[in-house]
GROMACS .gro file of C-alpha atoms in nm:
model
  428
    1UNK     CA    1   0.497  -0.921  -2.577
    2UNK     CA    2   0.709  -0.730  -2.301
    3UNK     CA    3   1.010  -0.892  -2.180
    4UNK     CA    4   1.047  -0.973  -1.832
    5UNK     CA    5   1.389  -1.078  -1.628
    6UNK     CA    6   1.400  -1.372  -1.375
    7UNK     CA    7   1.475  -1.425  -1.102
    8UNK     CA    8   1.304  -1.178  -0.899
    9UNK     CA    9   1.494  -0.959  -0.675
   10UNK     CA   10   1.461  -1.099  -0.333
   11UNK     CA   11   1.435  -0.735  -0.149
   12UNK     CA   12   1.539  -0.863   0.196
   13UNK     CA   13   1.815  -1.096   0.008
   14UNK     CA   14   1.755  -1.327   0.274
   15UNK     CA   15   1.479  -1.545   0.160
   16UNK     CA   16   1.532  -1.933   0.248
   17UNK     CA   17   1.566  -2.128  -0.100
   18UNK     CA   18   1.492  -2.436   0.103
   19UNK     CA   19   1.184  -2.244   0.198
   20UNK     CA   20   1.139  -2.145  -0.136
   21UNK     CA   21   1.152  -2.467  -0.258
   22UNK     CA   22   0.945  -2.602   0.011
   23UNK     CA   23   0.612  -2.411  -0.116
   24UNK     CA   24   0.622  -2.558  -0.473
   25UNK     CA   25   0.467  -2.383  -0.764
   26UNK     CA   26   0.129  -2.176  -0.747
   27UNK     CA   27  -0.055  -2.441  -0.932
   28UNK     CA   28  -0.015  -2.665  -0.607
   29UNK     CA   29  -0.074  -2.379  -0.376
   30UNK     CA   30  -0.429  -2.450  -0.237
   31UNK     CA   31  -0.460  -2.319   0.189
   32UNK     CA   32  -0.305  -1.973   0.258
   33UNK     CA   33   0.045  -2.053   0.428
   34UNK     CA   34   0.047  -1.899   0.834
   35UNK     CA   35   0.450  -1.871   0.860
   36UNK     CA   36   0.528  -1.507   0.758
   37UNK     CA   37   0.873  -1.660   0.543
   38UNK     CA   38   0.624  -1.852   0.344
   39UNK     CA   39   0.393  -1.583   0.230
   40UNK     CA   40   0.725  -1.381   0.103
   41UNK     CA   41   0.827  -1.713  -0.063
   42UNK     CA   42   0.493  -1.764  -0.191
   43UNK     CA   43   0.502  -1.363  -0.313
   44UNK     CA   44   0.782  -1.382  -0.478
   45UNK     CA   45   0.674  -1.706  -0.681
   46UNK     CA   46   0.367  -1.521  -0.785
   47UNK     CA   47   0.534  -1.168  -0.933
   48UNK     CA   48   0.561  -1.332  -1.250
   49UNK     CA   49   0.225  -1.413  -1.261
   50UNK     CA   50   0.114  -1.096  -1.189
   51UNK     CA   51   0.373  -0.955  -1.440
   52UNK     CA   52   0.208  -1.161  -1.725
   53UNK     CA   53  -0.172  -1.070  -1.608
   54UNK     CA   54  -0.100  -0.665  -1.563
   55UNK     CA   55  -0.189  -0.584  -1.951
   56UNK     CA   56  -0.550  -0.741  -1.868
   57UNK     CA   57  -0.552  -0.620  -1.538
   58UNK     CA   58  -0.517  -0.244  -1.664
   59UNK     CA   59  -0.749  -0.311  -1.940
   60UNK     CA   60  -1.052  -0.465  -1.669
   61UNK     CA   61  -0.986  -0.193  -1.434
   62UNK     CA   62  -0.997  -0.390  -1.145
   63UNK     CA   63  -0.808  -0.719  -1.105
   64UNK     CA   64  -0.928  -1.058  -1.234
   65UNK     CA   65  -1.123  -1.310  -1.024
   66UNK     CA   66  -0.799  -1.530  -1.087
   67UNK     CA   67  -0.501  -1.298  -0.961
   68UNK     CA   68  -0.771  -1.203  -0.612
   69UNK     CA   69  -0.755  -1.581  -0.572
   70UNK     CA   70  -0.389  -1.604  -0.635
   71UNK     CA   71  -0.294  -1.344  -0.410
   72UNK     CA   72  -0.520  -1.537  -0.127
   73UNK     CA   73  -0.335  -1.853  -0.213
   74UNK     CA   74   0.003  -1.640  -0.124
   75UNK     CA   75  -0.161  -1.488   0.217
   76UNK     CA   76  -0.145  -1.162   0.157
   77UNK     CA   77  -0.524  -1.083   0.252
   78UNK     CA   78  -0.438  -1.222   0.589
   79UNK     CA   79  -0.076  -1.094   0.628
   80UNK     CA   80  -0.111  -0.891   0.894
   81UNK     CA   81  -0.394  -1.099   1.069
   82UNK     CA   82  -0.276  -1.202   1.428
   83UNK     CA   83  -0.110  -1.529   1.525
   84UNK     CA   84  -0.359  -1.607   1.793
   85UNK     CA   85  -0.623  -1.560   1.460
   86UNK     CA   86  -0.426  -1.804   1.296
   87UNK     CA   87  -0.217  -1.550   1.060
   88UNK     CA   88   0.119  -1.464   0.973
   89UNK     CA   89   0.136  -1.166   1.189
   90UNK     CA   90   0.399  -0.955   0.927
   91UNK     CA   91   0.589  -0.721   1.104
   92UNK     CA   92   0.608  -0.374   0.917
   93UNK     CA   93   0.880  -0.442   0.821
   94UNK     CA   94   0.781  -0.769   0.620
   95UNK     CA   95   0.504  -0.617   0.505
   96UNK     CA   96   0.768  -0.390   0.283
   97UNK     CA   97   0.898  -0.682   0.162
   98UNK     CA   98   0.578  -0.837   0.044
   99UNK     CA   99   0.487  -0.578  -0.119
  100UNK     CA  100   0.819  -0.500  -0.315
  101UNK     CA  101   0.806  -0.812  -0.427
  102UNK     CA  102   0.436  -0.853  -0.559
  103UNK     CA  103   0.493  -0.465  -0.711
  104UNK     CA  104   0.777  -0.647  -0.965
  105UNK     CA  105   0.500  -0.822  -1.084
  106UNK     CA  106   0.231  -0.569  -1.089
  107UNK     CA  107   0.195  -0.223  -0.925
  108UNK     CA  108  -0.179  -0.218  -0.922
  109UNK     CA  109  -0.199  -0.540  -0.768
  110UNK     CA  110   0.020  -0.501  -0.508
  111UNK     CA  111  -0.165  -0.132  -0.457
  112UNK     CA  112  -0.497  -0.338  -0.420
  113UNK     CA  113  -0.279  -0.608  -0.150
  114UNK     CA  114  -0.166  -0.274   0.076
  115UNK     CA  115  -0.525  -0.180   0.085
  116UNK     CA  116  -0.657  -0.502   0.098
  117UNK     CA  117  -0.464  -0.695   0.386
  118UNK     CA  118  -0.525  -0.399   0.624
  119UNK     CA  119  -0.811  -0.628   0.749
  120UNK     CA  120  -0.581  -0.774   1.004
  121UNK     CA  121  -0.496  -0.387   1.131
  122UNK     CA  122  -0.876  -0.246   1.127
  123UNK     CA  123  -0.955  -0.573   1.332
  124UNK     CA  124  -0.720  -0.458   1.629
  125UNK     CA  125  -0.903  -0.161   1.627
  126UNK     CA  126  -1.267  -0.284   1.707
  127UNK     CA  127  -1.411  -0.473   1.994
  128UNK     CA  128  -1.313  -0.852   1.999
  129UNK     CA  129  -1.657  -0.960   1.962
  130UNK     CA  130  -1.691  -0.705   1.700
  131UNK     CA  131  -1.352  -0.743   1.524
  132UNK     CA  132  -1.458  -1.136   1.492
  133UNK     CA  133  -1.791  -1.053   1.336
  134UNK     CA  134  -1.734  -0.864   1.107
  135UNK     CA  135  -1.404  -1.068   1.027
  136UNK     CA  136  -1.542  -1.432   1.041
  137UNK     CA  137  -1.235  -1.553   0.799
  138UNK     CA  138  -0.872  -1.441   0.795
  139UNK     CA  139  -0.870  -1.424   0.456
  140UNK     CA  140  -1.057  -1.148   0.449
  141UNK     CA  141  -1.015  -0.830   0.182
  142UNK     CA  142  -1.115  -0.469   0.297
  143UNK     CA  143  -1.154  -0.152   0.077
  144UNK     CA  144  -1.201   0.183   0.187
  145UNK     CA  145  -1.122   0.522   0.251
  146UNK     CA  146  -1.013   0.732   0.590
  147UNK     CA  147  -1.070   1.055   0.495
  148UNK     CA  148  -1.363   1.168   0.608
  149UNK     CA  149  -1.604   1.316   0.323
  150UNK     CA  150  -1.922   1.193   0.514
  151UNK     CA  151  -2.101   1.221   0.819
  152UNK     CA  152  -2.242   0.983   1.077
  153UNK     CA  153  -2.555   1.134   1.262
  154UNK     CA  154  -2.595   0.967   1.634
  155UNK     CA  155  -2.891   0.714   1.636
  156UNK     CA  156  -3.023   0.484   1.909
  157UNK     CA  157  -2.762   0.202   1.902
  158UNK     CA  158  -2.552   0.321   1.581
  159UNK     CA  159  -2.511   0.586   1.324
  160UNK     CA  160  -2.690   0.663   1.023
  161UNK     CA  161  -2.435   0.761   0.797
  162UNK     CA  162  -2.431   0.930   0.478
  163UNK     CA  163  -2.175   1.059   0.177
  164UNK     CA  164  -1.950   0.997  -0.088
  165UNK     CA  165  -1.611   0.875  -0.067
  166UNK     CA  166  -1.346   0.844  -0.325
  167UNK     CA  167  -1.027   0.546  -0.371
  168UNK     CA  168  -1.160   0.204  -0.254
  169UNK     CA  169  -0.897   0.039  -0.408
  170UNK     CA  170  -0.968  -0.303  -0.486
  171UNK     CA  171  -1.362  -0.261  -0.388
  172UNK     CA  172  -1.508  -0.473  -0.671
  173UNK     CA  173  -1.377  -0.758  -0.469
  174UNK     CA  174  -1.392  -0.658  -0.111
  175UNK     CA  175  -1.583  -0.820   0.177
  176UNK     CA  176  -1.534  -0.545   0.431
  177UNK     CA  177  -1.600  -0.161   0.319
  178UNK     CA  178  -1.476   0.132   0.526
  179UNK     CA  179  -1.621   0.460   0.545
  180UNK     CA  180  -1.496   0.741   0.698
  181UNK     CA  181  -1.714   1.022   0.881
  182UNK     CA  182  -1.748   1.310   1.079
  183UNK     CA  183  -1.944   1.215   1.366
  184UNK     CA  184  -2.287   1.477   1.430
  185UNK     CA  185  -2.563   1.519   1.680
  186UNK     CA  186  -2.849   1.709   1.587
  187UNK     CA  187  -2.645   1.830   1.308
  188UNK     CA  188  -2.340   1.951   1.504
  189UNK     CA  189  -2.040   1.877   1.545
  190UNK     CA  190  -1.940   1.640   1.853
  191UNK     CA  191  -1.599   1.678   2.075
  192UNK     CA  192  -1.412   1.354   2.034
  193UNK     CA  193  -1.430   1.190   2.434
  194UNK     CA  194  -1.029   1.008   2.351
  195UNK     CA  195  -0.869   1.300   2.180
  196UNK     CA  196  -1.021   1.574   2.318
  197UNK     CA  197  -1.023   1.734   1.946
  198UNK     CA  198  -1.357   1.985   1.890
  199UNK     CA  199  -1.451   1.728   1.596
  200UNK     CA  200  -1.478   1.356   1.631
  201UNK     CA  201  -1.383   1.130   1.273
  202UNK     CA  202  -1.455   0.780   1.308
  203UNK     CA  203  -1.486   0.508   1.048
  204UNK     CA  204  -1.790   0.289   1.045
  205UNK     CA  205  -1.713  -0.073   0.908
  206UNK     CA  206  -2.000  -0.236   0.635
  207UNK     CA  207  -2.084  -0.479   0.365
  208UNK     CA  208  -2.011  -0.311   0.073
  209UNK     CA  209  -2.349  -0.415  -0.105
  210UNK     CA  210  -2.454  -0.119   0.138
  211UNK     CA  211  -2.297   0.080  -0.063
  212UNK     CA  212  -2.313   0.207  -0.387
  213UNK     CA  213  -2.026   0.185  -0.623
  214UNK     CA  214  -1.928   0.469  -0.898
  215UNK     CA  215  -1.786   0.356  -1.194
  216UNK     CA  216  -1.521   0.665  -1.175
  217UNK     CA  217  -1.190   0.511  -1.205
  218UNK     CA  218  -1.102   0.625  -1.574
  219UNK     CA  219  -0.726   0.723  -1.469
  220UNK     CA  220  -0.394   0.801  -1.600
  221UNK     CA  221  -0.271   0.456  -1.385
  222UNK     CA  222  -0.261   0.237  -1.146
  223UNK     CA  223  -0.569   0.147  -1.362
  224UNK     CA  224  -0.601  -0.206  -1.235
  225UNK     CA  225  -0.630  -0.094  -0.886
  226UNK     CA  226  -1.029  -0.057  -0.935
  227UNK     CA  227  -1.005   0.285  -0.710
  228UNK     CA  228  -1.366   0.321  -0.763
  229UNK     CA  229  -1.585   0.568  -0.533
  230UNK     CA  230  -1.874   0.509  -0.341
  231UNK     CA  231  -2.151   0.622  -0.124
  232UNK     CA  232  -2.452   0.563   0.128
  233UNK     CA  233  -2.734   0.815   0.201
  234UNK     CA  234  -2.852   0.700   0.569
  235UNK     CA  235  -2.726   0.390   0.594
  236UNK     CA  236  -2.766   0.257   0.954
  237UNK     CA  237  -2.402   0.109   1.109
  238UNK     CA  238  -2.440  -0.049   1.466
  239UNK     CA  239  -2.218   0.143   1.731
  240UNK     CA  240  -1.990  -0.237   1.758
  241UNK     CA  241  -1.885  -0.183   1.396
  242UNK     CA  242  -1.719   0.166   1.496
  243UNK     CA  243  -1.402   0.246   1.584
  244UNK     CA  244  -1.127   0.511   1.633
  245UNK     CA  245  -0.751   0.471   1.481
  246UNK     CA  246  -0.667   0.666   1.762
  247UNK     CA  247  -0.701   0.362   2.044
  248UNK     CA  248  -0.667  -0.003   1.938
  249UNK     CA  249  -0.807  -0.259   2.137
  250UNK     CA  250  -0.573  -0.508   2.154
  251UNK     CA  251  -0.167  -0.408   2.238
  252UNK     CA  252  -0.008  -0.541   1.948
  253UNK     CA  253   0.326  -0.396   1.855
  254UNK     CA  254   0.182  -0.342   1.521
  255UNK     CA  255  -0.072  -0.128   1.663
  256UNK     CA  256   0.113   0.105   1.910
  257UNK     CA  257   0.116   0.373   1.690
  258UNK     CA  258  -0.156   0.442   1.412
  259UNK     CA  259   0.047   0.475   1.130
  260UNK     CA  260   0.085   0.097   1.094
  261UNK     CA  261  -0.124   0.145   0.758
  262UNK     CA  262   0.106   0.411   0.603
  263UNK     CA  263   0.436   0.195   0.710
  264UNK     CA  264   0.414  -0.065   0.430
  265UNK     CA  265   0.324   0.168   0.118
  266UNK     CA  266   0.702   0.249   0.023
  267UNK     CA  267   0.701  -0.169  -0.097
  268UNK     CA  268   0.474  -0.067  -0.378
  269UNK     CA  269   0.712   0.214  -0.513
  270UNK     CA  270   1.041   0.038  -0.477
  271UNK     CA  271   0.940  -0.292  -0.588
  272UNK     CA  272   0.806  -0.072  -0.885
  273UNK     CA  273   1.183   0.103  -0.944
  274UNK     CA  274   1.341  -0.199  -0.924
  275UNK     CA  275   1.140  -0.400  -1.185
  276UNK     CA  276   1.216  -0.082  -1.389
  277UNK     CA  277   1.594  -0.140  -1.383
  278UNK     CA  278   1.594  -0.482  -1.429
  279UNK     CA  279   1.417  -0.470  -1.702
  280UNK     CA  280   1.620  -0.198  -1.884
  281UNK     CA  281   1.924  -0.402  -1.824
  282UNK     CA  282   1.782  -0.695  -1.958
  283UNK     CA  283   1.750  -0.460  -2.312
  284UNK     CA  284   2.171  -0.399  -2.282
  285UNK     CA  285   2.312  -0.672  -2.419
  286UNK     CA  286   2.272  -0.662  -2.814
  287UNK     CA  287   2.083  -0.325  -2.752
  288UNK     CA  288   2.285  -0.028  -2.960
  289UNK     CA  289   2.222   0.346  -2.969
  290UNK     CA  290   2.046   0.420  -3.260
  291UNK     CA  291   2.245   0.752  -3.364
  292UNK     CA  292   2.603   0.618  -3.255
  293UNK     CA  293   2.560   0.255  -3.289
  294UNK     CA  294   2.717   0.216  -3.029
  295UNK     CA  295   2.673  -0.123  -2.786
  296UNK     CA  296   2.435  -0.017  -2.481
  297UNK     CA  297   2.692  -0.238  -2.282
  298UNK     CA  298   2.954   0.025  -2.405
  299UNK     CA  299   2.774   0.345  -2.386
  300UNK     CA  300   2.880   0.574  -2.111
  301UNK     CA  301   2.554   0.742  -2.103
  302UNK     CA  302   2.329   0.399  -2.065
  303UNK     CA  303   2.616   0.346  -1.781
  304UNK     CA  304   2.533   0.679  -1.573
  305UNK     CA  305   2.146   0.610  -1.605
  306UNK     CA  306   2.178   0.300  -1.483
  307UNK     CA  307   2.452   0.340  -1.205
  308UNK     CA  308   2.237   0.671  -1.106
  309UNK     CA  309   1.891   0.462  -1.083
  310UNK     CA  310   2.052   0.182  -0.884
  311UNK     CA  311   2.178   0.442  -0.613
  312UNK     CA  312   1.904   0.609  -0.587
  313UNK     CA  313   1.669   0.332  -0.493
  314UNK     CA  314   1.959   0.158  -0.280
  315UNK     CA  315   1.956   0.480  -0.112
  316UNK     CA  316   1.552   0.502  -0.065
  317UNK     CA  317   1.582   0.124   0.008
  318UNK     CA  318   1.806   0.139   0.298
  319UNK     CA  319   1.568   0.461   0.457
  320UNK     CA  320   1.287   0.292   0.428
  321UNK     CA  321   1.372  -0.051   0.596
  322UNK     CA  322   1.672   0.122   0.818
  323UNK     CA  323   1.368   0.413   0.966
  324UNK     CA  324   1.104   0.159   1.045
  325UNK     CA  325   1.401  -0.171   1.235
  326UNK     CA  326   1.451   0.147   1.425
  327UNK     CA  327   1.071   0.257   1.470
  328UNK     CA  328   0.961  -0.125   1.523
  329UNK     CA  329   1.279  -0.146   1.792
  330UNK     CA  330   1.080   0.119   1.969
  331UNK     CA  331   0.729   0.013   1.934
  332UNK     CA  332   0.861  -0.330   2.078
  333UNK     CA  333   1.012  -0.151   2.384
  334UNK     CA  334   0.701   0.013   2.447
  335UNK     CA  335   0.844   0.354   2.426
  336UNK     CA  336   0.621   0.632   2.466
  337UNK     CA  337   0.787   0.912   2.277
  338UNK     CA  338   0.860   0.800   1.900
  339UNK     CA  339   0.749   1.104   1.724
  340UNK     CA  340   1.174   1.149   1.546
  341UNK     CA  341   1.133   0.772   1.448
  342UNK     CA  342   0.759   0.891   1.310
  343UNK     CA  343   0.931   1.171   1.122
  344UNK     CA  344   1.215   0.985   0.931
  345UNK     CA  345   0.929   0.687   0.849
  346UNK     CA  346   0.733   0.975   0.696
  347UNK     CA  347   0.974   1.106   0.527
  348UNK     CA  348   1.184   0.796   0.379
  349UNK     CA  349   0.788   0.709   0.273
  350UNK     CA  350   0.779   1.027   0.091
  351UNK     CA  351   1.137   0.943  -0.049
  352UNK     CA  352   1.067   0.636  -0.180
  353UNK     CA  353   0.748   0.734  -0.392
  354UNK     CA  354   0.952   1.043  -0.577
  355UNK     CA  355   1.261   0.808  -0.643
  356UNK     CA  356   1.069   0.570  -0.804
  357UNK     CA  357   0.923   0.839  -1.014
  358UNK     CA  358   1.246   0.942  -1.107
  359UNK     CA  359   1.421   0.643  -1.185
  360UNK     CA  360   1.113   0.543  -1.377
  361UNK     CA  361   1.110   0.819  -1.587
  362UNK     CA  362   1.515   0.801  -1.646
  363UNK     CA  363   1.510   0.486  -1.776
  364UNK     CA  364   1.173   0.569  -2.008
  365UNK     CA  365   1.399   0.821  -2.102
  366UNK     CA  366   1.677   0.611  -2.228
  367UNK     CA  367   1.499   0.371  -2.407
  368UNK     CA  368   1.385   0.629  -2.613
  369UNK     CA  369   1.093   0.570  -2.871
  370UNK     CA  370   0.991   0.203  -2.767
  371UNK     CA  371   0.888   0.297  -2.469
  372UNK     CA  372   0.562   0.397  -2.604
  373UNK     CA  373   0.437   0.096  -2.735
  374UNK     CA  374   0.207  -0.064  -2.435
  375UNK     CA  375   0.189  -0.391  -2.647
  376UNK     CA  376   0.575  -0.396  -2.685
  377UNK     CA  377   0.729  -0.241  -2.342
  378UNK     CA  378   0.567  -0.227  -1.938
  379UNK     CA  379   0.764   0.107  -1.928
  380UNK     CA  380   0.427   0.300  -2.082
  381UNK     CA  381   0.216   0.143  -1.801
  382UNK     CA  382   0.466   0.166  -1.509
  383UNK     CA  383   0.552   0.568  -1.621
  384UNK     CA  384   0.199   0.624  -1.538
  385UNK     CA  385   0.159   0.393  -1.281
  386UNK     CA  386   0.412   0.584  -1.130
  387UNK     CA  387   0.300   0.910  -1.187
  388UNK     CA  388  -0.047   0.855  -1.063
  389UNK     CA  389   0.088   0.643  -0.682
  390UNK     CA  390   0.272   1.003  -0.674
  391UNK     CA  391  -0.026   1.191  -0.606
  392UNK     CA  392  -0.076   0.998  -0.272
  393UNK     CA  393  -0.117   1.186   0.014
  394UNK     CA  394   0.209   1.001   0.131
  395UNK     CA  395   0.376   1.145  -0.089
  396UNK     CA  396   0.338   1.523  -0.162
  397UNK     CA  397   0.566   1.777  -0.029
  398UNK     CA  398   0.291   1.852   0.292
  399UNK     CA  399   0.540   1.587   0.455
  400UNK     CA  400   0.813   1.748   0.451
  401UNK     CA  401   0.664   2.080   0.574
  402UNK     CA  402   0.516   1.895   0.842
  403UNK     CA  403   0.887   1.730   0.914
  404UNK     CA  404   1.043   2.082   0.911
  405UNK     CA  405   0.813   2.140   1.186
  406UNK     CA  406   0.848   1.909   1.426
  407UNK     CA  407   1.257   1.938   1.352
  408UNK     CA  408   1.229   2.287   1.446
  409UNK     CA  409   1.089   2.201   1.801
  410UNK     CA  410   0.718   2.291   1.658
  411UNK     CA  411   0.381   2.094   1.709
  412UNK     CA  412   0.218   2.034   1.344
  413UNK     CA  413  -0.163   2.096   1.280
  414UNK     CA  414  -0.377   1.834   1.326
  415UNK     CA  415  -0.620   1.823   1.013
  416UNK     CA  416  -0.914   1.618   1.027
  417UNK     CA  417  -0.786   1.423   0.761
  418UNK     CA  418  -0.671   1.100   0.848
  419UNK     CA  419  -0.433   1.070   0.535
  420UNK     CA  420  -0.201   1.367   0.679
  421UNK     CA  421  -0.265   1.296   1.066
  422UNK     CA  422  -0.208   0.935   1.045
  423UNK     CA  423   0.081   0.941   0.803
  424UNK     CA  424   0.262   1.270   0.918
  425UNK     CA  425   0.488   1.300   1.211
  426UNK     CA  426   0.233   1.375   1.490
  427UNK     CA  427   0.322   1.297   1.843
  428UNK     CA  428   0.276   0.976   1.913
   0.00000   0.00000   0.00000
């Protein structure tokens, strides 16, 4: 049975214990709060839960019926739903914090509550009418993937799309499926009428029992993230449940540039580190090297790993939160130009996701031989958890080409591939 330390880490260290207090324990949880200081109260009562489920979560592949309603009970499918909707409204900022915290429970479910709660972005991004239909509860979960690895051939009133796409996290219990396609006309390519690109990539919004699910998701980790793929062959989608990320439809601040889906993934990867740390200094006291015998609590090299591990994620900490205050400062001022404050969010992303990596694998490192044991230690599962959240798009070294760049006074591609243009420092 692994070991796990309380508290949690409060990552904003500025949670209300009054608040805290206020929202009692999940067993009396029963509507989804609407305050955004009560969902990260809520979140943070809920880590251990999550902790305590992730050995059966890996082993189903997909997460339990139970932790899906849990995680509705703490509002994070409707986190970033708007207040005039009736939801929390997180800020991007709060959305990091959410995250961090349900990731020192579980990394796969918090994975699965980044994909999932993006429900209340995709909504700002389709007519109101539309955004309503196909969103008739706040509490809904959406799945899906933007790159665009199928087509959508123009029919009267819709598309007929068809293809196969790859990493719908959390799909086995989604109620909104997203599928991402290069838009055709008589089987050629169509100029995109807001972007003026030769090619036009839109994502077409369904029930995923239009869909057919893979059963593909046999992975190193992030195993209880259900990343399954899917496909349609000419499935019909009606042109109101179409849209572009590249002009929302209502002005939220949120929405003023379209990377507000990449902005929150660092939470998953430091919340990740930082349950890694605790728990190897939970180990120290009584803990002795097995060669020296000497105390952990007295071993100079248990005190460099350590020290090193907790500066490096204080340091990918304060990028992360310090380059999106300064991003969201903009995006509330209605600036036009924020492509610098687009670079250093890219880039303290990309930051964040190797640091964890590293500090995971230190601390794997020093604990030597028990790591291994999945029944014994989390460190076996989190290794490859973070290993496999590494090979996000987010997160390979693409972002810091792109970054060099734009710092050298450049313009960088534009790929029709959502995953780079969204998250990568284009101009705004």
């Amino acid at each position: 049975m692994s070991h796990a330390p309380e508290p949690l880490h409060d990552p904003a260290g500025r949670h209300d214990e009054s608040a805290l207090h206020d929202e009692g324990a999940p067993e009396t949880w029963t509507a989804p709060p609407d305050l955004a200081a009560a969902v990260l109260c809520r979140a943070r009562r809920a880590a251990p839960l999550l902790r305590e489920a992730a050995p059966a979560t890996e082993a189903a592949r997909g997460l339990p019926a139970e932790t899906v309603e849990l995680l509705r009970k703490v509002g994070v499918w409707r986190a970033a739903m708007p207040r005039e909707w009736g939801g929390p409204d997180l800020t991007s900022v709060q959305q990091v914090e959410l995250l961090e915290l349900l990731a020192q429970g579980d990394p796969s479910a918090a994975w699965c509550a980044m994909i999932g709660m993006d429900s209340g972005i995709y909504a700002g991004y389709l007519e109101p009418g539309a955004a309503k239909e196909i969103y008739h509860g706040i509490d809904l979960v959406t799945a899906g993937a933007l790159f665009p690895t199928g087509t959508a051939e123009k029919s009267d009133g819709g598309y007929r799309i068809s293809g196969r796409w790859r990493f719908a996290s959390g799909i086995g219990h989604s109620d909104v499926l997203m599928a991402s396609c290069i838009v055709l006309e008589n089987g050629a390519d169509v100029p995109d009428p807001v972007t003026g690109e030769p090619r036009q990539w839109r994502v077409f919004a369904a029930a995923p029992g239009q869909f057919t699910v893979h059963d593909t998701w046999h992975t190193t980790g992030l195993r209880g993230s259900g990343s399954h793929d899917y496909s349609a062959e000419d499935l019909f989608v009606p042109d109101r449940h179409v849209f572009t990320m590249s002009r929302p439809r209502t002005d939220r601040v949120l929405l003023r540039t379209p990377d507000a889906v990449q902005r929150k993934m660092p939470g998953v990867p430091l919340g990740l580190a930082r349950a890694a740390i605790d728990y190897a200094v939970s180990l120290a006291d009584g803990r002795r090297d097995r060669e020296t015998g000497t105390p952990w609590t007295s071993d100079l090299r248990v005190h460099e790993v350590i020290g090193r591990c907790e500066m490096e994620l204080h340091a990918a900490r304060a990028s992360v939160y310090a380059s999106l205050n300064d991003q969201w400062e903009g995006l509330e001022a209605g600036r036009s130009e924020l492509r610098a404050e687009r670079v250093t969010t890219a880039l303290a992303r990309y930051h964040a996701f190797q640091s964890a990596r590293r500090i995971v694998q230190a601390l794997y490192d020093l604990l030597g031989g028990t790591a291994v044991y999945t029944a014994a230690s989390p460190f076996d599962r989190w290794l490859r958890d973070a290993n496999t959240m590494c090979q996000h798009a987010v997160a390979q070294d693409a972002v810091l080409q792109m970054a060099g760049v734009v710092r050298l006074g450049g313009e960088p591609p534009n790929p029709v591939n959502p995953a780079l243009a969204v998250s990568l420092p284009a101009a705004s």
